[in-house]
Each structure stands twice: as C-alpha cells, then as structure tokens.
mmCIF file of C-alpha atoms in Angstrom:
data_model
loop_
_atom_site.group_PDB
_atom_site.id
_atom_site.type_symbol
_atom_site.label_atom_id
_atom_site.label_comp_id
_atom_site.label_asym_id
_atom_site.label_seq_id
_atom_site.Cartn_x
_atom_site.Cartn_y
_atom_site.Cartn_z
ATOM 1 C CA LEU A 1 0.000 0.000 0.000
ATOM 2 C CA GLN A 2 2.925 2.314 0.640
ATOM 3 C CA ALA A 3 4.132 1.708 -2.930
ATOM 4 C CA LEU A 4 0.626 2.438 -4.158
ATOM 5 C CA GLU A 5 0.517 5.669 -2.219
ATOM 6 C CA ASN A 6 3.836 6.764 -3.690
ATOM 7 C CA ILE A 7 2.539 6.130 -7.188
ATOM 8 C CA GLN A 8 -0.568 8.168 -6.383
ATOM 9 C CA LEU A 9 1.644 11.053 -5.316
ATOM 10 C CA ASP A 10 3.613 10.787 -8.563
ATOM 11 C CA LEU A 11 0.374 10.755 -10.542
ATOM 12 C CA GLU A 12 -0.923 13.746 -8.631
ATOM 13 C CA ALA A 13 2.233 15.654 -9.548
ATOM 14 C CA VAL A 14 1.696 14.811 -13.225
ATOM 15 C CA ASN A 15 -1.921 15.947 -12.963
ATOM 16 C CA ILE A 16 -0.971 19.274 -11.427
ATOM 17 C CA LYS A 17 1.581 19.785 -14.182
ATOM 18 C CA ALA A 18 -1.045 18.870 -16.788
ATOM 19 C CA GLY A 19 -3.561 21.277 -15.285
ATOM 20 C CA LYS A 20 -1.100 24.137 -15.458
ATOM 21 C CA ALA A 21 -0.023 23.281 -18.999
ATOM 22 C CA PHE A 22 -3.603 23.138 -20.285
ATOM 23 C CA LEU A 23 -4.479 26.419 -18.611
ATOM 24 C CA ARG A 24 -1.397 28.054 -20.145
ATOM 25 C CA LEU A 25 -2.355 26.770 -23.583
ATOM 26 C CA LYS A 26 -5.935 27.916 -23.156
ATOM 27 C CA ARG A 27 -4.764 31.428 -22.234
ATOM 28 C CA LYS A 28 -2.385 31.492 -25.169
ATOM 29 C CA PHE A 29 -5.198 30.844 -27.621
ATOM 30 C CA ILE A 30 -7.559 33.287 -25.905
ATOM 31 C CA GLN A 31 -4.801 35.815 -26.539
ATOM 32 C CA MET A 32 -4.352 34.757 -30.169
ATOM 33 C CA ARG A 33 -8.057 35.030 -30.931
ATOM 34 C CA ARG A 34 -8.540 38.381 -29.239
ATOM 35 C CA PRO A 35 -7.489 40.775 -32.061
ATOM 36 C CA PHE A 36 -9.618 38.879 -34.587
ATOM 37 C CA LEU A 37 -12.612 38.873 -32.264
ATOM 38 C CA GLU A 38 -12.248 42.577 -31.564
ATOM 39 C CA ARG A 39 -12.200 43.344 -35.276
ATOM 40 C CA ARG A 40 -15.161 41.032 -35.830
ATOM 41 C CA ASP A 41 -17.077 42.837 -33.076
ATOM 42 C CA LEU A 42 -16.381 46.189 -34.670
ATOM 43 C CA ILE A 43 -17.579 45.122 -38.116
ATOM 44 C CA ILE A 44 -20.693 43.396 -36.813
ATOM 45 C CA ARG A 45 -21.682 46.481 -34.833
ATOM 46 C CA HIS A 46 -21.999 48.310 -38.155
ATOM 47 C CA ILE A 47 -24.383 45.731 -39.603
ATOM 48 C CA PRO A 48 -27.811 46.518 -38.111
ATOM 49 C CA GLY A 49 -29.748 43.457 -37.008
ATOM 50 C CA PHE A 50 -26.801 41.122 -37.537
ATOM 51 C CA TRP A 51 -27.307 39.081 -34.396
ATOM 52 C CA VAL A 52 -31.078 38.762 -34.536
ATOM 53 C CA LYS A 53 -30.722 37.441 -38.077
ATOM 54 C CA ALA A 54 -27.937 35.025 -37.136
ATOM 55 C CA PHE A 55 -29.963 33.713 -34.176
ATOM 56 C CA LEU A 56 -33.143 33.343 -36.229
ATOM 57 C CA ASN A 57 -31.359 31.578 -39.081
ATOM 58 C CA HIS A 58 -29.863 28.963 -36.793
ATOM 59 C CA PRO A 59 -32.125 25.925 -37.170
ATOM 60 C CA LYS A 60 -31.514 24.694 -33.642
ATOM 61 C CA ILE A 61 -31.740 28.025 -31.842
ATOM 62 C CA SER A 62 -34.571 29.629 -33.778
ATOM 63 C CA ILE A 63 -37.054 27.064 -32.444
ATOM 64 C CA LEU A 64 -36.442 28.536 -28.994
ATOM 65 C CA ILE A 65 -37.129 32.107 -30.071
ATOM 66 C CA ASN A 66 -40.806 32.995 -29.985
ATOM 67 C CA ARG A 67 -42.276 36.056 -31.669
ATOM 68 C CA ARG A 68 -41.934 38.212 -28.598
ATOM 69 C CA ASP A 69 -38.284 37.137 -28.144
ATOM 70 C CA GLU A 70 -37.771 38.109 -31.766
ATOM 71 C CA ASP A 71 -39.051 41.617 -31.000
ATOM 72 C CA ILE A 72 -36.711 41.812 -28.016
ATOM 73 C CA PHE A 73 -33.778 40.524 -30.079
ATOM 74 C CA ARG A 74 -34.163 43.508 -32.408
ATOM 75 C CA TYR A 75 -32.535 45.482 -29.573
ATOM 76 C CA LEU A 76 -29.630 43.018 -29.291
ATOM 77 C CA THR A 77 -26.466 44.849 -30.319
ATOM 78 C CA ASN A 78 -23.763 42.390 -29.387
ATOM 79 C CA LEU A 79 -23.062 38.831 -28.292
ATOM 80 C CA GLN A 80 -19.830 37.800 -26.624
ATOM 81 C CA VAL A 81 -18.770 34.363 -25.451
ATOM 82 C CA GLN A 82 -15.750 34.408 -23.173
ATOM 83 C CA ASP A 83 -13.674 31.732 -21.505
ATOM 84 C CA LEU A 84 -13.093 32.110 -17.814
ATOM 85 C CA ARG A 85 -9.328 32.557 -17.781
ATOM 86 C CA HIS A 86 -8.632 31.483 -14.234
ATOM 87 C CA ILE A 87 -10.132 27.997 -14.354
ATOM 88 C CA SER A 88 -9.858 25.002 -16.591
ATOM 89 C CA MET A 89 -13.469 24.877 -17.680
ATOM 90 C CA GLY A 90 -16.022 27.614 -17.651
ATOM 91 C CA TYR A 91 -17.361 30.342 -19.881
ATOM 92 C CA LYS A 92 -19.905 33.103 -20.009
ATOM 93 C CA MET A 93 -22.085 34.529 -22.727
ATOM 94 C CA LYS A 94 -22.946 38.211 -22.655
ATOM 95 C CA LEU A 95 -25.854 39.734 -24.553
ATOM 96 C CA TYR A 96 -25.843 43.517 -24.981
ATOM 97 C CA PHE A 97 -29.108 45.343 -25.563
ATOM 98 C CA GLN A 98 -30.127 48.863 -26.530
ATOM 99 C CA THR A 99 -32.673 50.670 -24.393
ATOM 100 C CA ASN A 100 -35.871 48.721 -24.984
ATOM 101 C CA PRO A 101 -39.460 48.537 -23.764
ATOM 102 C CA TYR A 102 -39.040 45.043 -22.260
ATOM 103 C CA PHE A 103 -36.378 45.211 -19.545
ATOM 104 C CA THR A 104 -33.930 47.676 -18.059
ATOM 105 C CA ASN A 105 -30.714 45.583 -18.283
ATOM 106 C CA MET A 106 -28.216 46.793 -20.857
ATOM 107 C CA VAL A 107 -26.302 43.533 -20.664
ATOM 108 C CA ILE A 108 -27.337 40.102 -19.433
ATOM 109 C CA VAL A 109 -24.845 37.335 -18.705
ATOM 110 C CA LYS A 110 -25.210 33.567 -18.441
ATOM 111 C CA GLU A 111 -22.231 31.782 -16.937
ATOM 112 C CA PHE A 112 -21.290 28.098 -16.745
ATOM 113 C CA GLN A 113 -18.603 26.649 -14.538
ATOM 114 C CA ARG A 114 -17.682 23.610 -12.486
ATOM 115 C CA ASN A 115 -18.275 23.908 -8.776
ATOM 116 C CA ARG A 116 -15.901 22.431 -6.203
ATOM 117 C CA SER A 117 -17.330 18.968 -6.476
ATOM 118 C CA GLY A 118 -16.892 19.016 -10.244
ATOM 119 C CA ARG A 119 -20.528 19.510 -11.155
ATOM 120 C CA LEU A 120 -21.376 21.956 -13.945
ATOM 121 C CA VAL A 121 -23.534 24.797 -12.640
ATOM 122 C CA SER A 122 -24.928 27.864 -14.352
ATOM 123 C CA HIS A 123 -26.250 31.193 -13.207
ATOM 124 C CA SER A 124 -27.420 34.327 -14.934
ATOM 125 C CA THR A 125 -28.206 37.986 -14.505
ATOM 126 C CA PRO A 126 -31.729 38.446 -13.145
ATOM 127 C CA ILE A 127 -33.665 40.184 -15.898
ATOM 128 C CA ARG A 128 -35.342 43.354 -14.642
ATOM 129 C CA TRP A 129 -38.525 43.247 -16.727
ATOM 130 C CA HIS A 130 -40.651 46.326 -17.069
ATOM 131 C CA ARG A 131 -43.952 45.956 -15.270
ATOM 132 C CA GLY A 132 -46.191 43.512 -17.113
ATOM 133 C CA GLN A 133 -43.423 42.309 -19.425
ATOM 134 C CA GLU A 134 -42.346 39.319 -17.312
ATOM 135 C CA PRO A 135 -42.704 36.072 -19.285
ATOM 136 C CA GLN A 136 -44.530 34.555 -16.281
ATOM 137 C CA ALA A 137 -47.087 37.366 -16.228
ATOM 138 C CA ARG A 138 -47.661 37.018 -19.932
ATOM 139 C CA ARG A 139 -47.879 33.261 -20.099
ATOM 140 C CA HIS A 140 -51.618 33.004 -19.505
ATOM 141 C CA ARG A 141 -52.228 35.487 -22.280
ATOM 142 C CA ASN A 142 -49.974 33.894 -24.818
ATOM 143 C CA GLN A 143 -49.035 30.209 -24.779
ATOM 144 C CA ASP A 144 -46.318 31.063 -27.256
ATOM 145 C CA THR A 145 -44.076 32.132 -24.388
ATOM 146 C CA ASN A 146 -43.873 28.591 -23.030
ATOM 147 C CA HIS A 147 -40.809 28.154 -25.159
ATOM 148 C CA SER A 148 -38.737 31.260 -24.877
ATOM 149 C CA PHE A 149 -35.117 32.215 -25.130
ATOM 150 C CA PHE A 150 -35.454 34.147 -21.884
ATOM 151 C CA ILE A 151 -37.009 31.253 -19.994
ATOM 152 C CA TRP A 152 -34.064 29.134 -21.162
ATOM 153 C CA PHE A 153 -31.705 31.949 -20.162
ATOM 154 C CA SER A 154 -32.965 32.011 -16.578
ATOM 155 C CA ASN A 155 -33.269 28.233 -16.200
ATOM 156 C CA HIS A 156 -30.423 26.485 -14.379
ATOM 157 C CA SER A 157 -31.945 23.104 -13.675
ATOM 158 C CA LEU A 158 -29.742 20.842 -15.845
ATOM 159 C CA PRO A 159 -26.696 22.710 -17.181
ATOM 160 C CA GLU A 160 -24.883 19.478 -18.124
ATOM 161 C CA ALA A 161 -27.504 18.780 -20.746
ATOM 162 C CA ASP A 162 -27.878 22.370 -21.945
ATOM 163 C CA ARG A 163 -27.723 21.870 -25.708
ATOM 164 C CA ILE A 164 -28.641 25.479 -26.475
ATOM 165 C CA ALA A 165 -25.681 26.876 -24.545
ATOM 166 C CA GLU A 166 -23.388 24.427 -26.300
ATOM 167 C CA ILE A 167 -24.702 25.406 -29.721
ATOM 168 C CA ILE A 168 -24.355 29.130 -29.023
ATOM 169 C CA LYS A 169 -20.812 28.618 -27.728
ATOM 170 C CA ASN A 170 -19.491 26.020 -30.171
ATOM 171 C CA ASP A 171 -21.361 26.876 -33.327
ATOM 172 C CA LEU A 172 -23.162 30.225 -33.557
ATOM 173 C CA TRP A 173 -20.371 32.119 -31.820
ATOM 174 C CA VAL A 174 -17.651 30.291 -33.740
ATOM 175 C CA ASN A 175 -19.079 31.377 -37.078
ATOM 176 C CA PRO A 176 -22.069 33.725 -36.845
ATOM 177 C CA LEU A 177 -21.489 34.881 -40.436
ATOM 178 C CA ARG A 178 -22.517 31.450 -41.694
ATOM 179 C CA TYR A 179 -25.932 31.849 -40.092
ATOM 180 C CA TYR A 180 -26.304 35.514 -40.919
ATOM 181 C CA MET A 181 -25.748 34.646 -44.593
ATOM 182 C CA MET A 182 -28.173 31.749 -44.673
ATOM 183 C CA GLY A 183 -31.096 34.027 -45.416
ATOM 184 C CA GLU A 184 -29.419 35.703 -48.398
ATOM 185 C CA GLY A 185 -30.799 34.327 -51.661
ATOM 186 C CA VAL A 186 -27.606 34.903 -53.617
ATOM 187 C CA VAL A 187 -25.327 33.100 -51.234
ATOM 188 C CA ARG A 188 -27.818 30.534 -50.051
ATOM 189 C CA SER A 189 -26.262 27.699 -52.031
ATOM 190 C CA TRP A 190 -22.791 28.678 -50.911
ATOM 191 C CA ALA A 191 -23.857 28.990 -47.305
ATOM 192 C CA SER A 192 -25.738 25.721 -47.209
ATOM 193 C CA GLU A 193 -22.867 23.991 -48.947
ATOM 194 C CA ARG A 194 -20.489 25.234 -46.289
ATOM 195 C CA GLN A 195 -22.969 24.306 -43.632
ATOM 196 C CA THR A 196 -23.231 20.699 -44.709
ATOM 197 C CA LEU A 197 -19.470 20.276 -44.587
ATOM 198 C CA GLU A 198 -18.520 18.248 -41.602
ATOM 199 C CA ARG A 199 -17.595 20.646 -38.850
ATOM 200 C CA PRO A 200 -13.937 20.090 -37.969
ATOM 201 C CA SER A 201 -13.548 18.723 -34.486
ATOM 202 C CA CYS A 202 -11.239 21.592 -33.597
ATOM 203 C CA PHE A 203 -14.298 23.818 -33.269
ATOM 204 C CA ARG A 204 -14.811 22.152 -29.975
ATOM 205 C CA PHE A 205 -11.549 23.671 -28.828
ATOM 206 C CA TRP A 206 -12.906 27.135 -29.291
ATOM 207 C CA ILE A 207 -13.874 27.189 -25.676
ATOM 208 C CA GLN A 208 -12.078 24.463 -23.799
ATOM 209 C CA LEU B 1 -19.073 41.087 -45.308
ATOM 210 C CA GLN B 2 -15.908 40.198 -47.196
ATOM 211 C CA ALA B 3 -13.854 41.602 -44.304
ATOM 212 C CA LEU B 4 -15.954 39.556 -41.912
ATOM 213 C CA GLU B 5 -15.372 36.424 -43.934
ATOM 214 C CA ASN B 6 -11.622 36.999 -43.914
ATOM 215 C CA ILE B 7 -11.653 37.342 -40.148
ATOM 216 C CA GLN B 8 -13.626 34.104 -39.896
ATOM 217 C CA LEU B 9 -10.965 32.362 -41.961
ATOM 218 C CA ASP B 10 -8.251 33.750 -39.683
ATOM 219 C CA LEU B 11 -10.176 32.571 -36.632
ATOM 220 C CA GLU B 12 -10.668 29.155 -38.165
ATOM 221 C CA ALA B 13 -6.915 28.883 -38.674
ATOM 222 C CA VAL B 14 -6.338 29.742 -35.002
ATOM 223 C CA ASN B 15 -8.920 27.146 -33.985
ATOM 224 C CA ILE B 16 -7.282 24.430 -36.047
ATOM 225 C CA LYS B 17 -3.930 25.313 -34.519
ATOM 226 C CA ALA B 18 -5.498 25.249 -31.042
ATOM 227 C CA GLY B 19 -7.097 21.871 -31.686
ATOM 228 C CA LYS B 20 -3.785 20.377 -32.706
ATOM 229 C CA ALA B 21 -1.931 21.929 -29.774
ATOM 230 C CA PHE B 22 -4.451 20.638 -27.225
ATOM 231 C CA LEU B 23 -4.387 17.163 -28.736
ATOM 232 C CA ARG B 24 -0.579 17.146 -28.630
ATOM 233 C CA LEU B 25 -0.621 18.201 -24.988
ATOM 234 C CA LYS B 26 -3.222 15.594 -24.136
ATOM 235 C CA ARG B 27 -1.115 12.862 -25.743
ATOM 236 C CA LYS B 28 1.983 14.084 -23.941
ATOM 237 C CA PHE B 29 0.321 13.669 -20.560
ATOM 238 C CA ILE B 30 -1.216 10.316 -21.483
ATOM 239 C CA GLN B 31 2.371 9.280 -22.165
ATOM 240 C CA MET B 32 3.647 10.740 -18.894
ATOM 241 C CA ARG B 33 1.010 8.967 -16.822
ATOM 242 C CA ARG B 34 1.416 5.601 -18.501
ATOM 243 C CA PRO B 35 4.378 4.145 -16.520
ATOM 244 C CA PHE B 36 2.757 5.144 -13.216
ATOM 245 C CA LEU B 37 -0.569 3.664 -14.232
ATOM 246 C CA GLU B 38 1.062 0.438 -15.361
ATOM 247 C CA ARG B 39 2.829 0.077 -12.029
ATOM 248 C CA ARG B 40 -0.386 0.921 -10.194
ATOM 249 C CA ASP B 41 -2.224 -1.756 -12.181
ATOM 250 C CA LEU B 42 0.393 -4.323 -11.281
ATOM 251 C CA ILE B 43 0.253 -3.591 -7.559
ATOM 252 C CA ILE B 44 -3.542 -3.493 -7.435
ATOM 253 C CA ARG B 45 -3.768 -6.850 -9.173
ATOM 254 C CA HIS B 46 -1.995 -8.358 -6.167
ATOM 255 C CA ILE B 47 -4.514 -6.943 -3.689
ATOM 256 C CA PRO B 48 -7.549 -9.255 -3.855
ATOM 257 C CA GLY B 49 -10.874 -7.435 -3.871
ATOM 258 C CA PHE B 50 -9.253 -4.018 -4.261
ATOM 259 C CA TRP B 51 -11.736 -2.669 -6.782
ATOM 260 C CA VAL B 52 -14.905 -4.005 -5.207
ATOM 261 C CA LYS B 53 -13.842 -2.356 -1.952
ATOM 262 C CA ALA B 54 -12.956 0.936 -3.643
ATOM 263 C CA PHE B 55 -16.296 0.988 -5.483
ATOM 264 C CA LEU B 56 -18.288 0.121 -2.367
ATOM 265 C CA ASN B 57 -16.509 2.711 -0.236
ATOM 266 C CA HIS B 58 -17.256 5.515 -2.664
ATOM 267 C CA PRO B 59 -20.285 7.301 -1.185
ATOM 268 C CA LYS B 60 -21.644 8.377 -4.558
ATOM 269 C CA ILE B 61 -21.076 5.132 -6.437
ATOM 270 C CA SER B 62 -21.978 2.636 -3.735
ATOM 271 C CA ILE B 63 -25.621 3.749 -3.796
ATOM 272 C CA LEU B 64 -25.793 2.405 -7.345
ATOM 273 C CA ILE B 65 -24.411 -1.005 -6.429
ATOM 274 C CA ASN B 66 -27.077 -3.394 -5.219
ATOM 275 C CA ARG B 67 -26.336 -6.642 -3.394
ATOM 276 C CA ARG B 68 -26.287 -8.679 -6.554
ATOM 277 C CA ASP B 69 -23.923 -6.182 -8.243
ATOM 278 C CA GLU B 70 -21.720 -6.536 -5.189
ATOM 279 C CA ASP B 71 -21.557 -10.297 -5.741
ATOM 280 C CA ILE B 72 -20.685 -9.710 -9.384
ATOM 281 C CA PHE B 73 -18.046 -7.119 -8.461
ATOM 282 C CA ARG B 74 -16.207 -9.776 -6.451
ATOM 283 C CA TYR B 75 -15.093 -11.086 -9.860
ATOM 284 C CA LEU B 76 -13.867 -7.642 -10.979
ATOM 285 C CA THR B 77 -10.091 -7.839 -11.393
ATOM 286 C CA ASN B 78 -9.288 -4.544 -13.034
ATOM 287 C CA LEU B 79 -10.653 -1.130 -13.972
ATOM 288 C CA GLN B 80 -9.074 1.047 -16.626
ATOM 289 C CA VAL B 81 -10.120 4.495 -17.783
ATOM 290 C CA GLN B 82 -8.484 5.565 -21.021
ATOM 291 C CA ASP B 83 -8.566 8.713 -23.090
ATOM 292 C CA LEU B 84 -9.319 8.300 -26.746
ATOM 293 C CA ARG B 85 -6.046 9.497 -28.234
ATOM 294 C CA HIS B 86 -7.271 10.467 -31.670
ATOM 295 C CA ILE B 87 -9.957 12.962 -30.673
ATOM 296 C CA SER B 88 -10.182 15.967 -28.442
ATOM 297 C CA MET B 89 -12.785 14.633 -26.063
ATOM 298 C CA GLY B 90 -13.710 11.072 -25.375
ATOM 299 C CA TYR B 91 -12.800 8.234 -23.073
ATOM 300 C CA LYS B 92 -13.653 4.671 -22.258
ATOM 301 C CA MET B 93 -13.796 2.684 -19.073
ATOM 302 C CA LYS B 94 -12.949 -1.002 -19.156
ATOM 303 C CA LEU B 95 -13.966 -3.455 -16.461
ATOM 304 C CA TYR B 96 -12.175 -6.817 -16.420
ATOM 305 C CA PHE B 97 -13.847 -9.820 -14.828
ATOM 306 C CA GLN B 98 -12.811 -13.332 -13.886
ATOM 307 C CA THR B 99 -14.928 -16.237 -15.076
ATOM 308 C CA ASN B 100 -18.163 -15.823 -13.155
ATOM 309 C CA PRO B 101 -21.645 -17.308 -12.907
ATOM 310 C CA TYR B 102 -23.375 -14.111 -14.134
ATOM 311 C CA PHE B 103 -22.143 -13.342 -17.643
ATOM 312 C CA THR B 104 -19.635 -14.622 -20.166
ATOM 313 C CA ASN B 105 -17.809 -11.342 -20.962
ATOM 314 C CA MET B 106 -14.264 -11.139 -19.642
ATOM 315 C CA VAL B 107 -14.171 -7.393 -20.227
ATOM 316 C CA ILE B 108 -16.960 -4.867 -20.651
ATOM 317 C CA VAL B 109 -16.379 -1.370 -22.002
ATOM 318 C CA LYS B 110 -18.399 1.842 -21.757
ATOM 319 C CA GLU B 111 -17.285 4.602 -24.102
ATOM 320 C CA PHE B 112 -18.165 8.299 -24.281
ATOM 321 C CA GLN B 113 -17.422 10.571 -27.203
ATOM 322 C CA ARG B 114 -18.757 13.515 -29.159
ATOM 323 C CA ASN B 115 -20.518 12.673 -32.376
ATOM 324 C CA ARG B 116 -20.176 14.792 -35.518
ATOM 325 C CA SER B 117 -22.731 17.316 -34.399
ATOM 326 C CA GLY B 118 -20.926 17.778 -31.085
ATOM 327 C CA ARG B 119 -23.361 15.845 -28.926
ATOM 328 C CA LEU B 120 -21.942 13.533 -26.261
ATOM 329 C CA VAL B 121 -22.977 9.941 -26.912
ATOM 330 C CA SER B 122 -22.155 6.738 -25.098
ATOM 331 C CA HIS B 123 -22.248 3.079 -25.972
ATOM 332 C CA SER B 124 -21.206 -0.091 -24.227
ATOM 333 C CA THR B 125 -20.438 -3.754 -24.672
ATOM 334 C CA PRO B 126 -23.650 -5.795 -24.651
ATOM 335 C CA ILE B 127 -23.454 -7.960 -21.551
ATOM 336 C CA ARG B 128 -23.942 -11.638 -22.379
ATOM 337 C CA TRP B 129 -25.807 -12.730 -19.254
ATOM 338 C CA HIS B 130 -26.098 -16.386 -18.433
ATOM 339 C CA ARG B 131 -29.657 -17.636 -18.807
ATOM 340 C CA GLY B 132 -31.844 -16.235 -16.045
ATOM 341 C CA GLN B 133 -29.205 -13.776 -14.835
ATOM 342 C CA GLU B 134 -30.409 -10.799 -16.911
ATOM 343 C CA PRO B 135 -31.361 -7.869 -14.654
ATOM 344 C CA GLN B 136 -34.652 -7.550 -16.579
ATOM 345 C CA ALA B 137 -35.551 -11.187 -15.929
ATOM 346 C CA ARG B 138 -34.757 -10.813 -12.264
ATOM 347 C CA ARG B 139 -36.495 -7.515 -11.689
ATOM 348 C CA HIS B 140 -39.895 -8.954 -10.812
ATOM 349 C CA ARG B 141 -38.283 -11.208 -8.241
ATOM 350 C CA ASN B 142 -36.148 -8.581 -6.611
ATOM 351 C CA GLN B 143 -36.985 -4.884 -6.646
ATOM 352 C CA ASP B 144 -33.447 -4.264 -5.465
ATOM 353 C CA THR B 145 -32.230 -4.493 -9.058
ATOM 354 C CA ASN B 146 -34.111 -1.348 -10.064
ATOM 355 C CA HIS B 147 -30.989 0.556 -9.220
ATOM 356 C CA SER B 148 -28.062 -1.365 -10.537
ATOM 357 C CA PHE B 149 -24.576 -0.641 -11.750
ATOM 358 C CA PHE B 150 -25.254 -2.798 -14.793
ATOM 359 C CA ILE B 151 -28.486 -1.033 -15.679
ATOM 360 C CA TRP B 152 -26.536 2.246 -15.511
ATOM 361 C CA PHE B 153 -23.763 0.646 -17.587
ATOM 362 C CA SER B 154 -26.130 -0.257 -20.421
ATOM 363 C CA ASN B 155 -28.133 2.969 -20.299
ATOM 364 C CA HIS B 156 -27.241 5.611 -22.883
ATOM 365 C CA SER B 157 -30.207 7.939 -22.648
ATOM 366 C CA LEU B 158 -28.556 11.099 -21.260
ATOM 367 C CA PRO B 159 -24.747 10.848 -21.340
ATOM 368 C CA GLU B 160 -24.294 14.613 -20.856
ATOM 369 C CA ALA B 161 -25.755 14.329 -17.390
ATOM 370 C CA ASP B 162 -24.070 11.052 -16.474
ATOM 371 C CA ARG B 163 -22.726 11.889 -13.028
ATOM 372 C CA ILE B 164 -21.654 8.313 -12.307
ATOM 373 C CA ALA B 165 -19.353 8.160 -15.330
ATOM 374 C CA GLU B 166 -17.854 11.504 -14.350
ATOM 375 C CA ILE B 167 -17.221 10.344 -10.786
ATOM 376 C CA ILE B 168 -15.605 7.092 -11.911
ATOM 377 C CA LYS B 169 -13.401 8.967 -14.384
ATOM 378 C CA ASN B 170 -12.510 12.074 -12.387
ATOM 379 C CA ASP B 171 -12.490 10.769 -8.853
ATOM 380 C CA LEU B 172 -12.442 7.003 -8.279
ATOM 381 C CA TRP B 173 -9.995 6.361 -11.112
ATOM 382 C CA VAL B 174 -7.829 9.334 -10.192
ATOM 383 C CA ASN B 175 -7.271 8.029 -6.678
ATOM 384 C CA PRO B 176 -8.805 4.611 -5.994
ATOM 385 C CA LEU B 177 -6.488 4.122 -3.010
ATOM 386 C CA ARG B 178 -8.329 6.875 -1.146
ATOM 387 C CA TYR B 179 -11.561 4.904 -1.381
ATOM 388 C CA TYR B 180 -9.977 1.520 -0.812
ATOM 389 C CA MET B 181 -8.511 2.857 2.438
ATOM 390 C CA MET B 182 -11.713 4.425 3.693
ATOM 391 C CA GLY B 183 -12.873 1.178 5.251
ATOM 392 C CA GLU B 184 -9.665 0.681 7.235
ATOM 393 C CA GLY B 185 -10.203 1.637 10.864
ATOM 394 C CA VAL B 186 -6.626 2.735 11.443
ATOM 395 C CA VAL B 187 -6.454 5.124 8.536
ATOM 396 C CA ARG B 188 -10.064 6.210 8.582
ATOM 397 C CA SER B 189 -9.312 9.603 10.104
ATOM 398 C CA TRP B 190 -6.458 10.149 7.697
ATOM 399 C CA ALA B 191 -8.529 9.110 4.721
ATOM 400 C CA SER B 192 -11.539 11.208 5.618
ATOM 401 C CA GLU B 193 -9.298 14.153 6.339
ATOM 402 C CA ARG B 194 -7.772 13.851 2.885
ATOM 403 C CA GLN B 195 -11.190 13.375 1.424
ATOM 404 C CA THR B 196 -12.560 16.605 2.817
ATOM 405 C CA LEU B 197 -9.695 18.596 1.355
ATOM 406 C CA GLU B 198 -10.857 20.553 -1.599
ATOM 407 C CA ARG B 199 -10.082 18.546 -4.688
ATOM 408 C CA PRO B 200 -7.621 20.528 -6.804
ATOM 409 C CA SER B 201 -9.167 21.617 -10.057
ATOM 410 C CA CYS B 202 -6.352 19.938 -11.969
ATOM 411 C CA PHE B 203 -8.053 16.603 -11.343
ATOM 412 C CA ARG B 204 -10.440 17.610 -14.026
ATOM 413 C CA PHE B 205 -7.547 17.552 -16.458
ATOM 414 C CA TRP B 206 -6.999 13.888 -15.839
ATOM 415 C CA ILE B 207 -9.132 13.119 -18.809
ATOM 416 C CA GLN B 208 -9.532 16.178 -20.959
#
C-alpha cells in the first residue's frame, strides 16, 4: 500500500503539471483570438440586425425564439462568449441590448462553470422586466411564451444537458457569419454547402 | 461582409492550430502517466478485492451497487479508464472480470465521445448474461435491481448528465487508493481528512 501511495503522489504531480499546462495553452489561444474577435465585433456592430438574423437563421436556436423574443432581439447589439481565464473549464455569454421597452438591463450574462465537487452549474443575470413584461405574467395570455429564449436563459436546472448553450458557444459564436448569410438568396447555395461540410472537431476547442 | 469572412478564416486557422496543440498536450500527458498507471495496475492486481472495496466505499457510487452487483463485483479484477487518443474529447472505461456465474464477458467497455454534431454519446459492450441472470428477468423477483450498476452501464439515454461516469473517471480512477482505504479503521481519520480537502481543479484535467 505504501508503494501504491507513492505512485498516487507521482500521478498527482503529473496531474498538477497537466492542469497548469492546459491552462497556459488555453490562455495562449484566448490571446491569439482576441485581435480577430475585436475586429469582428467592430464590423458586426456596423451591420444593423446582424445578431437577430444570425440567431433566427440557426435551425436549432430559432425554435427557442418565440415572436416576442424576436421583437426583443431587435434590440440586441452584441453577443460575446468568453472563456473564464482562471479555471480550466467555464465560460460566459454576454448579450448587450439597446434601451428597450421590455427590460432595463443593458447587458445580461449567463455563466457556466464547475463547482468544487466538479458539477457543472450555471447562473445568470436576473432580468429586470418592465412591469407587465415578465414572461410569467404574460404566459396566460400567450401560450407562445412557453418556449422562450429568456425562460431558457434564466433556467439552471440541468446545465450538463444544456444543448442550447453548447450550440451558441461552439457553433453560432464560432461562425455567426454562416448563419447571418443563410437568409441571403444569392449566397444561399454557398452557405448551405459550407454548412453541410462536416464541422472540424477543432471547433470544440474554441472554448475548452 | 468580405472583411468579416476573412476574419472568420483567420479565426478558423487559429482554432485548427489550437485543436492540434491541445491534442498534442493531451497525448503528452497520457504518455507521462502511462508508466505510473502500469505500475499501479500491477500492484492493485496483487490486492484481492481491491476494486470491489474501492467501489463500495465511494459514497456516490456505492448507492448504485445493489447486493447482486456486489456479488458480481467480487469477480472484478481490473478497472481502466483511457482517453481516446485520436480525438479531443472522449474516453472509455474497461472493467475486467474473472470467469463468473453471471455473464460470459471477460471485459466490458463503456465509451463516451462527441458525435459529428458535437453531442456527447455513449455506448457499451452488450453484456452476455447467463440464462436467467439478466437484470430484466430478475427484476420482478427482486426490486433491489431497479438501481443497478449494470443497468446504468447499459443505459445511454442522457450521457451529458451522467454523473456516475464523471465520478468514476474524475475521482475514483484518479485516486482509488483513497476509497480503498476508507474502510480501514486505522487510517479512517487520515482518509476522511484527505477526502474533505478541496479537490484541486487539476483533477479535471486527468481526462480532458
């Protein structure tokens, strides 16, 4: 058993080294992507309605966006998905909004990270709805709000199985242009051709 | 839009580079751990009943192991958790058994990996139960088998939320000695003291 314990200590040392090396590599690529992402941000901000179009054109996200969400998304000016730099796994998505008649937040954030026991947990900015605009208050009037981007946003019941978060992080955010373009008649064939290409597995490294 | 497309191409190049770098690093640490794991294997094989004890002492796994599973686990000679080397995320756990009265397999494997669309999927070796030993056939006789390690093993309905697989991979496999020792009166205080220490986050790098 003593020999076994010594091996465990050796393994633990390797694991600590591995943890540090992976974190270093993750930070290096965050750094490498930054200038491109900043330029992308800048360009997108000059294309009105870019994000609402990209969201609505995504076949797996659009089903979550009801007509009222769509109205709200017209005030969406920016989306950012960021790795948490200080830990091995974790990220947050930030949605920036213009002043709008629905809620007072200018930015809402949903964050995913592992807690101490290794379980994935999520939390999000409480949305400060204007009076009468809360999805709950509106539900009895309009069944359409039963599926809603904002209900998903504020739901933290099963983050491990949160497909929507994964798609936003690993697909929409990785190449929003692809989805923005999907509506354009001229480039439709080009876009759909690109879309059917097998997505390289490296996309999953976007956010480690 | 042309500028945006160029930036996307630049980002894609960074992502491909990142994917390769992470895979290289992962392989490097698989390599570094190997000699320690081989020695650990060898020592454990000379401690009869090591794995059944480690499994049963783990507070979060033992609840899954019913009395019949416990009998079956007495034939368990080895556990191995291995990264899939060729892809960024994916692993398999192998359980080796001696000849036993329950099933004919000498080794059963449960594997987790991302499919092309990025979804985590699992599959496992079909267990070739001896006639009358199938958990299904026994269920009406013994309600105890409703929770069962082997029912979990063959269940692939929600791999993203598979806590048991995560615990085996990131905790039991990382330090089985800790759980093997937990039953020992003499070292109980030592073991539980170690156990309550916050687990360093690097453990999550064990299997990337």
